[in-house]
GROMACS .gro file of C-alpha atoms in nm:
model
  206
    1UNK     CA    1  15.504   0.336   9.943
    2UNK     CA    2  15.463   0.720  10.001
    3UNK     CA    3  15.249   0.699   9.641
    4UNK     CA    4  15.007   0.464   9.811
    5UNK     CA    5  14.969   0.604  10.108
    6UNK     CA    6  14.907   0.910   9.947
    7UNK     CA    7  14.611   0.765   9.769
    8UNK     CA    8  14.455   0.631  10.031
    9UNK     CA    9  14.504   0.941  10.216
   10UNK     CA   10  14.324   1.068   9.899
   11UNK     CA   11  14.041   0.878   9.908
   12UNK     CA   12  13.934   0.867  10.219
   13UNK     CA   13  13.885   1.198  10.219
   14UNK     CA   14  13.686   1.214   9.909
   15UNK     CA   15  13.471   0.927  10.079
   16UNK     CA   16  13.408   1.145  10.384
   17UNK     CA   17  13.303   1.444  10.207
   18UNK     CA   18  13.096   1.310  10.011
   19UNK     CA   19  12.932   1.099  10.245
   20UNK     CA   20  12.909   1.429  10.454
   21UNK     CA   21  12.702   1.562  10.141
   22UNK     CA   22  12.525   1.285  10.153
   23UNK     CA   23  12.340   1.282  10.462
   24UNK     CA   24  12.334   1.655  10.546
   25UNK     CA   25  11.972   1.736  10.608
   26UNK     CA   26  11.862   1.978  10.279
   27UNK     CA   27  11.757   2.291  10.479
   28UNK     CA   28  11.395   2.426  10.445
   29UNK     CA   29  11.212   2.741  10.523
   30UNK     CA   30  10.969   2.842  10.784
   31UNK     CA   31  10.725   2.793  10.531
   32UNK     CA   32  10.615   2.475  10.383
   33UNK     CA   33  10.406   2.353  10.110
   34UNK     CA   34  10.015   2.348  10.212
   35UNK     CA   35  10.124   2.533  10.507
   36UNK     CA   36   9.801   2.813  10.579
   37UNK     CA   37   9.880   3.100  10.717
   38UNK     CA   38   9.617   3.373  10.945
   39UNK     CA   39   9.771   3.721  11.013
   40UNK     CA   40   9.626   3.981  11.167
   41UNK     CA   41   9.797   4.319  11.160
   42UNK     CA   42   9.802   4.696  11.180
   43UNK     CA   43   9.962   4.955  10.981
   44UNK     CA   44  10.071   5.322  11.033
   45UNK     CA   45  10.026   5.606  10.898
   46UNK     CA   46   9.727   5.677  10.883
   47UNK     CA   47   9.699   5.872  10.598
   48UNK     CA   48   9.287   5.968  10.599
   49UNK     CA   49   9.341   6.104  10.979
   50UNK     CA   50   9.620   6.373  10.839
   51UNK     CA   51   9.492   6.463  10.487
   52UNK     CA   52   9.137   6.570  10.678
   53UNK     CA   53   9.337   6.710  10.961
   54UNK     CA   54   9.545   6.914  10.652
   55UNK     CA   55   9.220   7.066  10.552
   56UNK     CA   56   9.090   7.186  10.880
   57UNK     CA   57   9.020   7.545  10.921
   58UNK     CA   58   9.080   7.709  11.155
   59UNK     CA   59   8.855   8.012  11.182
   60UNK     CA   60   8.855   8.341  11.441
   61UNK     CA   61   8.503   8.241  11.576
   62UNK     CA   62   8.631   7.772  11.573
   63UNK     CA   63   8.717   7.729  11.924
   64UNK     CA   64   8.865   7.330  11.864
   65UNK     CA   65   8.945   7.078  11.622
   66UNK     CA   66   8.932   6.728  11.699
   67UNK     CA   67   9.112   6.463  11.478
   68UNK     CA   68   9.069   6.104  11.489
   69UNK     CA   69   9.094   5.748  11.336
   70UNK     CA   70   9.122   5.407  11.307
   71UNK     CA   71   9.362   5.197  11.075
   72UNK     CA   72   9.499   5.023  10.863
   73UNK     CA   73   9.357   4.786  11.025
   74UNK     CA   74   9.318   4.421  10.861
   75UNK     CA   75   9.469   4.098  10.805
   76UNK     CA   76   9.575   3.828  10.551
   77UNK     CA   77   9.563   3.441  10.464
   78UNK     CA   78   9.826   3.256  10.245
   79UNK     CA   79   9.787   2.958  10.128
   80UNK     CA   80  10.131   2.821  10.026
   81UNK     CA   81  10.153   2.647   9.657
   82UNK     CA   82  10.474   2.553   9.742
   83UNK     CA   83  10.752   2.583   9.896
   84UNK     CA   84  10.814   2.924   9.770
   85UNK     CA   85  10.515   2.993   9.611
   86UNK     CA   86  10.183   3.105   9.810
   87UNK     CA   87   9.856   3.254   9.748
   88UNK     CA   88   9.630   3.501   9.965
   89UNK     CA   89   9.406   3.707  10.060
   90UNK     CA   90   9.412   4.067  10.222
   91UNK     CA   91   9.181   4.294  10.369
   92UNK     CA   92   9.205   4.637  10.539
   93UNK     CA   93   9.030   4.913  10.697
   94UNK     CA   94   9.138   5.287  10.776
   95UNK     CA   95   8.919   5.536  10.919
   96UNK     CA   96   8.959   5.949  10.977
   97UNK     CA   97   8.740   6.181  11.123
   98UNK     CA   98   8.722   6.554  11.210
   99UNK     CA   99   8.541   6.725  11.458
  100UNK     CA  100   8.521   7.143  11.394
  101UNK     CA  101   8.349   7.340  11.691
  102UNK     CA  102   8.257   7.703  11.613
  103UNK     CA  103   8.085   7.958  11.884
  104UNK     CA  104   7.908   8.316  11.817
  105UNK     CA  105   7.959   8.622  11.869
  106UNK     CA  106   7.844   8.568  12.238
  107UNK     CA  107   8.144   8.328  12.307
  108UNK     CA  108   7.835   7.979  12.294
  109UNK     CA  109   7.825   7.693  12.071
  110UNK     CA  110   7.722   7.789  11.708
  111UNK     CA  111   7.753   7.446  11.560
  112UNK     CA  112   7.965   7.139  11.545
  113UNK     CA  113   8.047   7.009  11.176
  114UNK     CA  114   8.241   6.682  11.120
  115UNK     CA  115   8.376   6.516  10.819
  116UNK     CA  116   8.523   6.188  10.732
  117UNK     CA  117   8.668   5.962  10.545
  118UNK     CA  118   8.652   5.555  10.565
  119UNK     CA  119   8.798   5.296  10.315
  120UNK     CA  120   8.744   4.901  10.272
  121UNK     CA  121   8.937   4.685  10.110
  122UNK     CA  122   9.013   4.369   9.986
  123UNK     CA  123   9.314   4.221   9.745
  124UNK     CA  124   9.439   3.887   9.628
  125UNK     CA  125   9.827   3.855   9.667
  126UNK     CA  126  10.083   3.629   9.544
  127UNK     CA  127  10.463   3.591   9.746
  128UNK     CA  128  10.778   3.484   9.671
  129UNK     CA  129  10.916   3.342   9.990
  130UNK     CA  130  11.289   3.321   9.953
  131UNK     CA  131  11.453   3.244  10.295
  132UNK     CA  132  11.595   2.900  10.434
  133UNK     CA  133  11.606   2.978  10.786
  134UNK     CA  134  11.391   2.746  10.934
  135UNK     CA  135  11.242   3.057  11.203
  136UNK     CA  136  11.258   3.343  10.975
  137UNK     CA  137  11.041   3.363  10.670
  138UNK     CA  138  11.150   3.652  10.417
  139UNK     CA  139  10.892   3.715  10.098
  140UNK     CA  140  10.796   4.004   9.831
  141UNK     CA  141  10.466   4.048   9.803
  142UNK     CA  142  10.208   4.168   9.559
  143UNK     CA  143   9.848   4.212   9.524
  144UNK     CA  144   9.511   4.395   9.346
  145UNK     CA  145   9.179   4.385   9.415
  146UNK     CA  146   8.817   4.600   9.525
  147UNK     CA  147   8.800   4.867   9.768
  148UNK     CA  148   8.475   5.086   9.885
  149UNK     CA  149   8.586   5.463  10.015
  150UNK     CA  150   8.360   5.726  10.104
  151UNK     CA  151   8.351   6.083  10.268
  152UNK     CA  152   8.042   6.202  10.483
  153UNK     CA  153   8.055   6.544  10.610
  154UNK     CA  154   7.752   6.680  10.857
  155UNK     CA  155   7.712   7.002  10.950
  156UNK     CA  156   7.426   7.301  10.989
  157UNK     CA  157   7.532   7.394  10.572
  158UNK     CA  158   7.506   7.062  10.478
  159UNK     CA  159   7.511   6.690  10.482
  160UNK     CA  160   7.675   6.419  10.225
  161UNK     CA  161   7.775   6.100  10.126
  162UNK     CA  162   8.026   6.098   9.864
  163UNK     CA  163   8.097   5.767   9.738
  164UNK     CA  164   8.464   5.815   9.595
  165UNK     CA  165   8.546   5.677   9.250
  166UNK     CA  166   8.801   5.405   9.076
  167UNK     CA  167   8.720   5.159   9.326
  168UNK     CA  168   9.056   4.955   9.289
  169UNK     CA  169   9.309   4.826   9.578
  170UNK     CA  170   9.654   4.744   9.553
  171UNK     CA  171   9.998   4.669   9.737
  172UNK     CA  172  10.366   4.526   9.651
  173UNK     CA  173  10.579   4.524   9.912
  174UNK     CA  174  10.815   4.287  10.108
  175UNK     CA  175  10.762   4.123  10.441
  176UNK     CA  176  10.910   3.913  10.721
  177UNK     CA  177  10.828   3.681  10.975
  178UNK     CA  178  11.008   3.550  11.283
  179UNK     CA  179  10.884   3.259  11.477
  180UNK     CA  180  11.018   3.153  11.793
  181UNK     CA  181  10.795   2.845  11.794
  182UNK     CA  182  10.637   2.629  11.488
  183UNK     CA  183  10.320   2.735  11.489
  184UNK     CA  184  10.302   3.107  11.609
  185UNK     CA  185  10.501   3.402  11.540
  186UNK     CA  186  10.508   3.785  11.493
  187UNK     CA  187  10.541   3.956  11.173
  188UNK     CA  188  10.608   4.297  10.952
  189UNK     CA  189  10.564   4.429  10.637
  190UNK     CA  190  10.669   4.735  10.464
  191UNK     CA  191  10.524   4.855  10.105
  192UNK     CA  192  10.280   5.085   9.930
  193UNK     CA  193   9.938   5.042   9.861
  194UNK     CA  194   9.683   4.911  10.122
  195UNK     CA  195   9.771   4.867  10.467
  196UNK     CA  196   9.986   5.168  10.509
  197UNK     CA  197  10.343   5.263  10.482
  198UNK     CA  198  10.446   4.965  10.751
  199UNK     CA  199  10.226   4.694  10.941
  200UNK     CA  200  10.274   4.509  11.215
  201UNK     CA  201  10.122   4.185  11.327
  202UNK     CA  202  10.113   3.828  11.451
  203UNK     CA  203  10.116   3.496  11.251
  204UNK     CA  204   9.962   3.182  11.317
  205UNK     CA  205  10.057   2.881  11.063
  206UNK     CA  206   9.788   2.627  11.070
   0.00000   0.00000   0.00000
């Protein structure tokens, strides 16, 4: 007697978990085959702004520096394969200027020189998305493509337009998004390359 009820004891558990198993929904990610994703962001540092501001000279007769700029600023598409699996594009744009003002010997405005720097780009990723949580989406990131850079400097000595060479952009990195509803959400990313040191941005998933 205790045998059998011991059995069926038994059993019905077995039954229950695995008809628990069973019907348990299989848990998905925030991101979803064919889903398409439009992010725009921006990124800090900027690194143009402080490598021209690194250079400035400052002179007995220069009376101010100025420094200034713009960027990373871009955004990216994805395209998701899969589940997992997406593909993208990314562009970005970072701008740094500075303004030198020198007087004369008379204590007036000699001449005001300015140089800068300014870089395009644009890269093709692929991500690895590897979180389940159906409001957080976790990936690693990496991409290569084109980018145009070029310094212009203008002052009373002279004026150029350097074109700078190897014209090739890059980033890996890794990068999260959080949505608090389906279709909209905010995002970071952190990696080298393109885009600075960190961006920032929001998501839509169309």
């Amino acid at each position: 007697m205790k045998r059998a009820l011991l059995f069926s004891i038994l059993s019905t558990l077995l039954l229950t978990t695995s008809f628990a198993q069973e019907t348990e929904p299989v848990q998905l990610g925030a991101m979803r085959k064919f889903d398409f994703i439009v992010e725009p962001f921006y990124g800090f540092p900027n690194f143009y702004k402080g490598i021209l501001a690194g250079k400035a000279n400052y002179s007995d007769g220069e009376i101010s520096v100025k420094s200034e700029g713009i960027g990373p600023l871009g955004g990216r598409i994805e395209f998701m394969l899969s589940d997992k699996f997406g593909l993208g594009v990314e562009t970005a744009y970072v701008h740094g200027k500075i303004t030198r003002t020198y007087t004369n010997s008379n204590g007036e405005v000699d001449y005001i020189g300015t140089i800068s720097r300014t870089k395009i780009g644009a890269i093709a990723t692929f991500n690895f998305h590897f979180s389940k949580n159906e409001m957080f989406d976790a990936y690693g990131t990496g991409g290569l493509g084109y980018k145009y850079s070029q310094v212009i400097r203008e002052d009373k000595f002279a004026n150029a337009n350097i074109q700078l060479n190897l014209p090739v952009a890059w980033r890996l990195g890794i990068g999260a998004r959080f949505f608090p509803v389906p279709m909209w959400g905010i995002s970071m990313n952190a990696g080298v390359g393109q885009g600075g040191l960190i961006n920032i941005g929001t998501v839509f998933k169309l």
